[in-house]
Coordinates of C-alpha atoms and ligand atoms in Angstrom, one line a residue:
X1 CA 32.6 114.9 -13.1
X2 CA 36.3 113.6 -12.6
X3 CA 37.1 110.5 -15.1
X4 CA 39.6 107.4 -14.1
X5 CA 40.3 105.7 -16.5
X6 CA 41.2 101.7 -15.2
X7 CA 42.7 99.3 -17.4
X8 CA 42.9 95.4 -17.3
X9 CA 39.3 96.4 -15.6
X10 CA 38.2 92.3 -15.8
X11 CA 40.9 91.8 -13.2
X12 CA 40.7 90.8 -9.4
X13 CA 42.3 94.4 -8.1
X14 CA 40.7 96.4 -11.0
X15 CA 37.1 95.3 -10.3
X16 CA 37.3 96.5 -6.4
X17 CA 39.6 99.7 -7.9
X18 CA 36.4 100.2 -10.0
X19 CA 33.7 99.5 -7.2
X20 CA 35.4 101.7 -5.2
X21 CA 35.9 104.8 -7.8
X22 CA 32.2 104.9 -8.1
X23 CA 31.2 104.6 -4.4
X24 CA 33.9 107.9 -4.5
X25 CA 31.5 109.9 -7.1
X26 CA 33.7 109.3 -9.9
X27 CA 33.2 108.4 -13.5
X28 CA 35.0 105.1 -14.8
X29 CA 35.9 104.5 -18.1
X30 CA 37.3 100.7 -18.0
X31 CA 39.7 98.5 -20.6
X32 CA 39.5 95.3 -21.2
X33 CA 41.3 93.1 -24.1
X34 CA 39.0 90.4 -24.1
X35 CA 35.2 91.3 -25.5
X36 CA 33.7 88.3 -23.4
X37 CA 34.9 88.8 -20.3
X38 CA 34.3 92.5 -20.9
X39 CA 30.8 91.9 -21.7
X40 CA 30.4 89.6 -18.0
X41 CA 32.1 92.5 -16.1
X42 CA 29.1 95.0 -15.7
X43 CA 26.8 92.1 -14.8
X44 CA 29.6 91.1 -11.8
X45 CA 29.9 94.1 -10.4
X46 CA 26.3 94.8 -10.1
X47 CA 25.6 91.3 -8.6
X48 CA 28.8 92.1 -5.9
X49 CA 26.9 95.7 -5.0
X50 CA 23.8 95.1 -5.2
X51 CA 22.9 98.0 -7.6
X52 CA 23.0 98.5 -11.5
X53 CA 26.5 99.3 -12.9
X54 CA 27.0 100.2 -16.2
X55 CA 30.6 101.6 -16.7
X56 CA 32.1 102.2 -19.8
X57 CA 34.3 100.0 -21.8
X58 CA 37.0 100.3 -24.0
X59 CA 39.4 97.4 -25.9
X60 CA 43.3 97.9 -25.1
X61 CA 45.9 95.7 -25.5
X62 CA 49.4 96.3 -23.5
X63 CA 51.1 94.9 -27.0
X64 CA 49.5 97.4 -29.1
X65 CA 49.5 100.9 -29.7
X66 CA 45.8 101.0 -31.1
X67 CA 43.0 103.0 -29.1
X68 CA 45.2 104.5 -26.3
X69 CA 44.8 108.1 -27.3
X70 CA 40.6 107.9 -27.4
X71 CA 40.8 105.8 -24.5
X72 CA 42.6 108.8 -22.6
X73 CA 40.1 111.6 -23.9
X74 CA 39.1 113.6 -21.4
X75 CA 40.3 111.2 -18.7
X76 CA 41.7 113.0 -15.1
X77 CA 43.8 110.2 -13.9
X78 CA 44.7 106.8 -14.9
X79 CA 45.0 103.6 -13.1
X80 CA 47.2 101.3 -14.7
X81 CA 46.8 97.9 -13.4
X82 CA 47.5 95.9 -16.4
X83 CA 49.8 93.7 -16.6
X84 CA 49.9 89.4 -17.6
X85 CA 50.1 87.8 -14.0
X86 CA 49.7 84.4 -15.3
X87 CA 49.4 80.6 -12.7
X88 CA 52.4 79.1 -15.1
X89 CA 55.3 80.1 -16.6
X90 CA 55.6 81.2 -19.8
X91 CA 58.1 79.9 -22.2
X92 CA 60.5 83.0 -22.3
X93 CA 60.8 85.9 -19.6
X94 CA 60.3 88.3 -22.4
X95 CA 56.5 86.5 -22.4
X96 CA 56.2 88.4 -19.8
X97 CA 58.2 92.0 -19.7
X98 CA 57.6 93.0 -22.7
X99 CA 53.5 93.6 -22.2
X100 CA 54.5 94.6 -18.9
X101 CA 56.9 97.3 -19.7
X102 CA 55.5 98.5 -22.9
X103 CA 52.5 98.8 -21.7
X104 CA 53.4 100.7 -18.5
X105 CA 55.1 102.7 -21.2
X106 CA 52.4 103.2 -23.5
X107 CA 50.3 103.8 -20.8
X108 CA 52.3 106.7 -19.4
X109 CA 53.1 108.7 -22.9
X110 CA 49.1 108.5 -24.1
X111 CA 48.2 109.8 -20.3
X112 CA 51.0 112.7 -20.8
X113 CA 49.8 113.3 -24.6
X114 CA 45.9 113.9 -23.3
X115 CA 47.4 116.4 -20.2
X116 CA 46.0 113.5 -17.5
X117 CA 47.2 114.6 -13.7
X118 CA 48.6 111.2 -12.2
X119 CA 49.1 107.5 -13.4
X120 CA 48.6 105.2 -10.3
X121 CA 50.6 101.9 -11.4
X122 CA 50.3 98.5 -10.0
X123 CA 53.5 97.3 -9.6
X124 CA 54.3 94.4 -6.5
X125 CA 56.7 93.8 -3.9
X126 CA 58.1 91.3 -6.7
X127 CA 59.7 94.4 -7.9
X128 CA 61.1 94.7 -4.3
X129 CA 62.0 91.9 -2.6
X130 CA 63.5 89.3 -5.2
X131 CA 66.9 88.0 -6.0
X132 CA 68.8 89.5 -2.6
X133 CA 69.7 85.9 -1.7
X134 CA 71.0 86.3 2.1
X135 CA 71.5 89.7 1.7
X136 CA 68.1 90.8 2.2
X137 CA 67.0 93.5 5.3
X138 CA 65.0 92.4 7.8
X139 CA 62.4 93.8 6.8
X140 CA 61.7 95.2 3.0
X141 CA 61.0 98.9 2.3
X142 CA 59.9 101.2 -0.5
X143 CA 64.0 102.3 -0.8
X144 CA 64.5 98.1 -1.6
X145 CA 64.4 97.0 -5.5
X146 CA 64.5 93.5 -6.6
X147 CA 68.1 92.3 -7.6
X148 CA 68.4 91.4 -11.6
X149 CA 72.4 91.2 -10.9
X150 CA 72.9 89.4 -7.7
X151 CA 73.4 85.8 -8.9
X152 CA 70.4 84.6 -7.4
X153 CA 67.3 83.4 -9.8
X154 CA 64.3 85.9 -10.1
X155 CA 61.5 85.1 -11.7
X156 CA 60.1 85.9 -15.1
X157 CA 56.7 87.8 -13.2
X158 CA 59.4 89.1 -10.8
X159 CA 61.2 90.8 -13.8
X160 CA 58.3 91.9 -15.5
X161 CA 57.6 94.2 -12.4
X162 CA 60.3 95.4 -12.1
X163 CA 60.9 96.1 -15.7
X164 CA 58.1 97.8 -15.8
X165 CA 58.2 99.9 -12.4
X166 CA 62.1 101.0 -13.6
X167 CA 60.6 101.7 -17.1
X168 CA 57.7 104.1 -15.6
X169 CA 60.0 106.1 -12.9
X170 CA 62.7 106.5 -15.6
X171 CA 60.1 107.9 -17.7
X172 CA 58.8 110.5 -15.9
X173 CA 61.9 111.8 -14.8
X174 CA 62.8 112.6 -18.4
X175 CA 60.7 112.6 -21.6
X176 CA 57.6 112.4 -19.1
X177 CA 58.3 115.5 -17.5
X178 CA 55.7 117.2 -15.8
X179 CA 53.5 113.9 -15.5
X180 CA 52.7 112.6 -11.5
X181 CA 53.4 109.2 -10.9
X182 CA 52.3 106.9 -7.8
X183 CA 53.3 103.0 -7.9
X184 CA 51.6 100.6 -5.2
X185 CA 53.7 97.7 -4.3
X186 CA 50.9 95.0 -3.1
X187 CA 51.8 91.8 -1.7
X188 CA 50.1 88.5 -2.4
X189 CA 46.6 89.8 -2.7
X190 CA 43.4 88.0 -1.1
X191 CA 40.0 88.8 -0.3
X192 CA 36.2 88.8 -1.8
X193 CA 36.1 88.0 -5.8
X194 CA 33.8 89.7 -7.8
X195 CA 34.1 88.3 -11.3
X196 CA 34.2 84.1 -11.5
X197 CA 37.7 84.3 -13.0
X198 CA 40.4 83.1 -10.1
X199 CA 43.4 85.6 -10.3
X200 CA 46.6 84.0 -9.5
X201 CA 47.4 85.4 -5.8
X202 CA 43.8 83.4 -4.8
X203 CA 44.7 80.5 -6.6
X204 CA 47.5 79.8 -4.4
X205 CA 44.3 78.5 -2.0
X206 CA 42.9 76.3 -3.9
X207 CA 45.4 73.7 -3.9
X208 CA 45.3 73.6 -0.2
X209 CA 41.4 73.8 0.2
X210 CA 40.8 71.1 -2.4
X211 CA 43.1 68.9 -0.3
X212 CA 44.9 68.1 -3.1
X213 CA 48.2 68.6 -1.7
X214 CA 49.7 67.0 2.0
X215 CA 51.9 69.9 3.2
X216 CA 52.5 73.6 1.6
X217 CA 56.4 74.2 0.9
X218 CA 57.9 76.0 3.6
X219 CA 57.2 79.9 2.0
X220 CA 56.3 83.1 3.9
X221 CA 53.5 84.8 2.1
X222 CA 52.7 88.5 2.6
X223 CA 49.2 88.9 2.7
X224 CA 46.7 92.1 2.0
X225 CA 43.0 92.7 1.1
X226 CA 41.9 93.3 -1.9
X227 CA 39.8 96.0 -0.7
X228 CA 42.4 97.5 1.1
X229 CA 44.7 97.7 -2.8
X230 CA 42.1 99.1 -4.1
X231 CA 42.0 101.8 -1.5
X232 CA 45.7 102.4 -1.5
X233 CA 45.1 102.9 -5.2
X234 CA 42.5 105.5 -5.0
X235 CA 44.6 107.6 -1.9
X236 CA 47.5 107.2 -3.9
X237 CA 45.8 109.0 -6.7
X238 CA 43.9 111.5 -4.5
X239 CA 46.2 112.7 -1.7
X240 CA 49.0 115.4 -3.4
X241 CA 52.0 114.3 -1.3
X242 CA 51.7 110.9 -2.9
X243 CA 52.9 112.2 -6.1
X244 CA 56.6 110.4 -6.5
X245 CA 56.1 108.0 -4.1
X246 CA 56.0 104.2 -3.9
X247 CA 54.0 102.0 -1.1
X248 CA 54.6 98.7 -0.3
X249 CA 50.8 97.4 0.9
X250 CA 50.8 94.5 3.3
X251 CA 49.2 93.4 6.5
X252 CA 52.0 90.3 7.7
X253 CA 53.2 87.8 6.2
X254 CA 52.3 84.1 7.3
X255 CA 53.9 80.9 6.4
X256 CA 52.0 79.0 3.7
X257 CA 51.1 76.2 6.4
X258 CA 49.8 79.0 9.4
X259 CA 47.1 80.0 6.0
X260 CA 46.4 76.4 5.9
X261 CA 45.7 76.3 9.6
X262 CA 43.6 79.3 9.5
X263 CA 41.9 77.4 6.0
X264 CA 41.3 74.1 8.3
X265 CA 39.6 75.9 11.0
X266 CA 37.2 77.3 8.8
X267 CA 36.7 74.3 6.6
X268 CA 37.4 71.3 9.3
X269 CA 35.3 69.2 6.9
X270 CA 38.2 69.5 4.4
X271 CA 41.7 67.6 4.4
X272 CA 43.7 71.1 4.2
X273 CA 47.5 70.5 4.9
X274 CA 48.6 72.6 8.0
X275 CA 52.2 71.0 8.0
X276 CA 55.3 72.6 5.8
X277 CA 56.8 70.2 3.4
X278 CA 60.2 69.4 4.1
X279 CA 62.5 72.1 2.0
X280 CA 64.9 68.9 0.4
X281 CA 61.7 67.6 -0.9
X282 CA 60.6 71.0 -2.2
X283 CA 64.1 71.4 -4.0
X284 CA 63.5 68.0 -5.2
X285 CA 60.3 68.9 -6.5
X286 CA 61.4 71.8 -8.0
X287 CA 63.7 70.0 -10.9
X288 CA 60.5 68.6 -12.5
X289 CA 58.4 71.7 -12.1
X290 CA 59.1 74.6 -13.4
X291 CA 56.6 76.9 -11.2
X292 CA 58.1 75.5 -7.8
X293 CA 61.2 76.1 -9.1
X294 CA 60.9 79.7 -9.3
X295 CA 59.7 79.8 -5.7
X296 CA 62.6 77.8 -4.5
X297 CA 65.0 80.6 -3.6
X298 CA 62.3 82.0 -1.0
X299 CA 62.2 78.6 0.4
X300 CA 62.8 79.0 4.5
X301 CA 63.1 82.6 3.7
X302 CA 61.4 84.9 6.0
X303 CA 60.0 88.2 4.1
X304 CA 58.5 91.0 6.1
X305 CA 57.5 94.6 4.9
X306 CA 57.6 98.0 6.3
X307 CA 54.1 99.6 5.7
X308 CA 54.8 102.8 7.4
X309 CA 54.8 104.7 4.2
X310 CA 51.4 103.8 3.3
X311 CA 49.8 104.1 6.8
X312 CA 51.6 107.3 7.4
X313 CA 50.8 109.4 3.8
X314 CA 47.6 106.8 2.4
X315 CA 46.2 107.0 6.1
X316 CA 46.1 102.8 5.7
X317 CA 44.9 100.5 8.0
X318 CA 44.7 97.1 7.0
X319 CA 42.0 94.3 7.1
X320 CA 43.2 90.8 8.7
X321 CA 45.0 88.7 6.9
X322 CA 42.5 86.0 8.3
X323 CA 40.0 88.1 7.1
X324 CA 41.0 88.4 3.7
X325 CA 42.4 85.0 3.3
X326 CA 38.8 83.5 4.5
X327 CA 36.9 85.6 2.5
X328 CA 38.6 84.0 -0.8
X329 CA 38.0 80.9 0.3
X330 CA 34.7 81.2 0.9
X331 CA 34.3 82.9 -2.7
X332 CA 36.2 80.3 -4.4
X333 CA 33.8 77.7 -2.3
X334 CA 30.4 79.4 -3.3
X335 CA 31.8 79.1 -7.1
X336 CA 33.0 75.4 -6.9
X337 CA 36.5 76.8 -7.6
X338 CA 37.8 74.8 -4.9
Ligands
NDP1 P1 44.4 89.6 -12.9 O1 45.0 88.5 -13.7 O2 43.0 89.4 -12.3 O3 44.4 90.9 -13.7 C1 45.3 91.2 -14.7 C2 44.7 92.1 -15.7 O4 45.6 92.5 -16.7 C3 43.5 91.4 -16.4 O5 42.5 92.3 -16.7 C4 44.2 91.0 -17.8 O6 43.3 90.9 -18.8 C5 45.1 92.2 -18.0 N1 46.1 92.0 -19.0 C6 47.1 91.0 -18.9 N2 47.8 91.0 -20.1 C7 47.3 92.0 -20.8 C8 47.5 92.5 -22.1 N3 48.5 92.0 -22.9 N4 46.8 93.5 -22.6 C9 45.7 94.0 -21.9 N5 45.4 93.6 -20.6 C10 46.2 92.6 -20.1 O7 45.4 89.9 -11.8 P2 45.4 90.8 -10.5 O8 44.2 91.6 -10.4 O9 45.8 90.0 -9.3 O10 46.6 91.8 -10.9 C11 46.5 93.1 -11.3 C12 47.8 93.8 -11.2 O11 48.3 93.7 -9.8 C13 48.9 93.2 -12.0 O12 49.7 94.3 -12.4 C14 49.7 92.4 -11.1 O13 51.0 92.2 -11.5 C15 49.6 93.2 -9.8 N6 49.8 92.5 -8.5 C16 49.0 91.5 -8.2 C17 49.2 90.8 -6.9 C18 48.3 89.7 -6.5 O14 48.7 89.0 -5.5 N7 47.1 89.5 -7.1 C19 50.3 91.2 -6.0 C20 51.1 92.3 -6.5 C21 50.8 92.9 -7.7 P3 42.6 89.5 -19.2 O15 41.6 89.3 -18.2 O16 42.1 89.7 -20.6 O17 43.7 88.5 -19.1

């Protein structure tokens, strides 16, 4: 039987990766860092299919070098989704690109050392699509990388991508030699949760569906289904002329207040802002908090994707961003997230 082996396995994308691997016939081998959550993940994923899962798990850390080699024992491919995606921002960007990029690296040489065919990584569109200022295209492609040099701020997650995407290409064109690589670019991703923990992506809805907050700031949002990552993921490792490639995964992108229309129709119970925030007071805003500050330079931006790649070599076709957006809000509902 072919093994994957699927790190950061607790997570929102590795959980349908994982679902989806098994409905495929294939035997998962998981990692987690935290024993707990570890422990809640084979209970989740049986309550989300409706069958017994038992996969099994293993503890990695990105920071650490310890158990990477018996994790990859006799492990066909690797899908490296690890990688800290946290609600706030840290203290330093290094908080953040360090575990990303050592871990993609660490990662990488363990899979070449046990003779595995092909890392899948999850990088993002934040290695894409960040720091262009004015000069972005008008719409963002696989040949795009986010700007570290072009005077405009990027943020510490969007650095860690794309730390960590550079680090892995740059690896395997030298001392990895020999080893396939595939890197899935995902934009914010939505869609049905299967573990009670709310990834960061979905927590962007909770805001709005707890009313909390009278009108979104004026951002476009790319949107895609979980399920449909998770697919990507699993072509990306299967099909041979994705070998080399990157894929940008996306269905549209909506402004933050057209999700909160499509929230409030759903939900007309609910005070749900459908109006954007004026972008003066979201600059204002953004000198006390640090999170909105981040997001300012996307303020007013428009930020569409090509998705051509993935359609034409994945065979992708992509679930509704209504869809996927509705189906997160009716998770984090059902929980009492939101
Ligand atoms: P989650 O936070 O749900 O998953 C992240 C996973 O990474 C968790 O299992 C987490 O473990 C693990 N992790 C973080 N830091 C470490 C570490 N130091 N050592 C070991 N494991 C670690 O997020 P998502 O599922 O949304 O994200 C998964 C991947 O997809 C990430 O690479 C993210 O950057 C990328 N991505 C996500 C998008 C989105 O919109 N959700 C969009 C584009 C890319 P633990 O549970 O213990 O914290």
């Amino acid at each position: 039987m072919t093994r994957v082996l699927v790190t950061g396995a607790t997570g929102f994308i590795a959980s349908h990766v994982i679902l989806q691997l098994l409905e495929r016939g294939y035997q998962v081998r998981g990692t987690a860092r935290s024993a707990d959550k570890a422990k809640r993940l084979n209970q989740a994923l049986s309550d989300y299919a409706g069958k017994p899962i038992e996969i099994e798990l293993v503890r990695l850390d990105l920071t650490s070098d310890d158990g990477w080699a018996e994790a990859m024992g006799g492990v066909d491919y690797v899908q490296h989704i690890a990688s800290p995606f946290p609600p706030d921002v840290p203290r330093t960007a290094d908080d953040l690109i360090v575990p990303a990029r050592d871990g993609a690296l660490r990662a990488l040489k363990s899979a070449k050392a046990a003779g595995v065919k092909r890392v899948v990584l999850t990088s993002s569109v934040a290695a894409v699509d960040n720091g262009w200022g004015d000069q972005g295209p008008a719409a963002f492609d696989e040949t795009c990388w986010t700007k570290l040099d072009g005077g405009n701020p990027v943020s510490f997650y969007a650095q860690s991508k794309y730390w960590a995407e550079r680090a892995a290409w740059d690896y395997v064109a030298g001392a990895g030699d020999g080893l396939e690589l595939a890197v899935i670019n995902p934009v914010g991703v939505f869609g049905p949760l299967i573990t009670s923990d709310v990834s960061t992506s979905v927590g962007l809805l909770v805001q709005g569906l707890s009313g909390k907050i009278p009108a979104f700031p004026r951002i476009h949002q790319g949107v895609v289904d979980v399920r449909d990552v998770a697919r990507a993921h699993i072509e990306a490792m299967e099909r041979p002329e994705a070998a080399g490639e990157r894929f940008i995964v996306c269905e549209r992108s909506l402004w933050m207040s057209e999700i909160g229309r499509i929230l409030a129709s759903a939900y007309p119970d609910r005070k749900i802002p459908t109006r954007d925030m004026p972008s003066w007071l979201a600059r204002l805003l953004g000198v006390f908090n640090p999170s909105l500050r981040f997001i300012l330079p996307n303020l007013d931006r428009q930020r569409v994707y090509h998705t051509g790649h993935a359609e034409l070599v994945l065979g992708m076709d992509f679930i509704t961003a209504e869809d996927a957006l509705l189906a997160s809000a009716e998770g984090l509902v059902r929980m009492g997230k939101a």
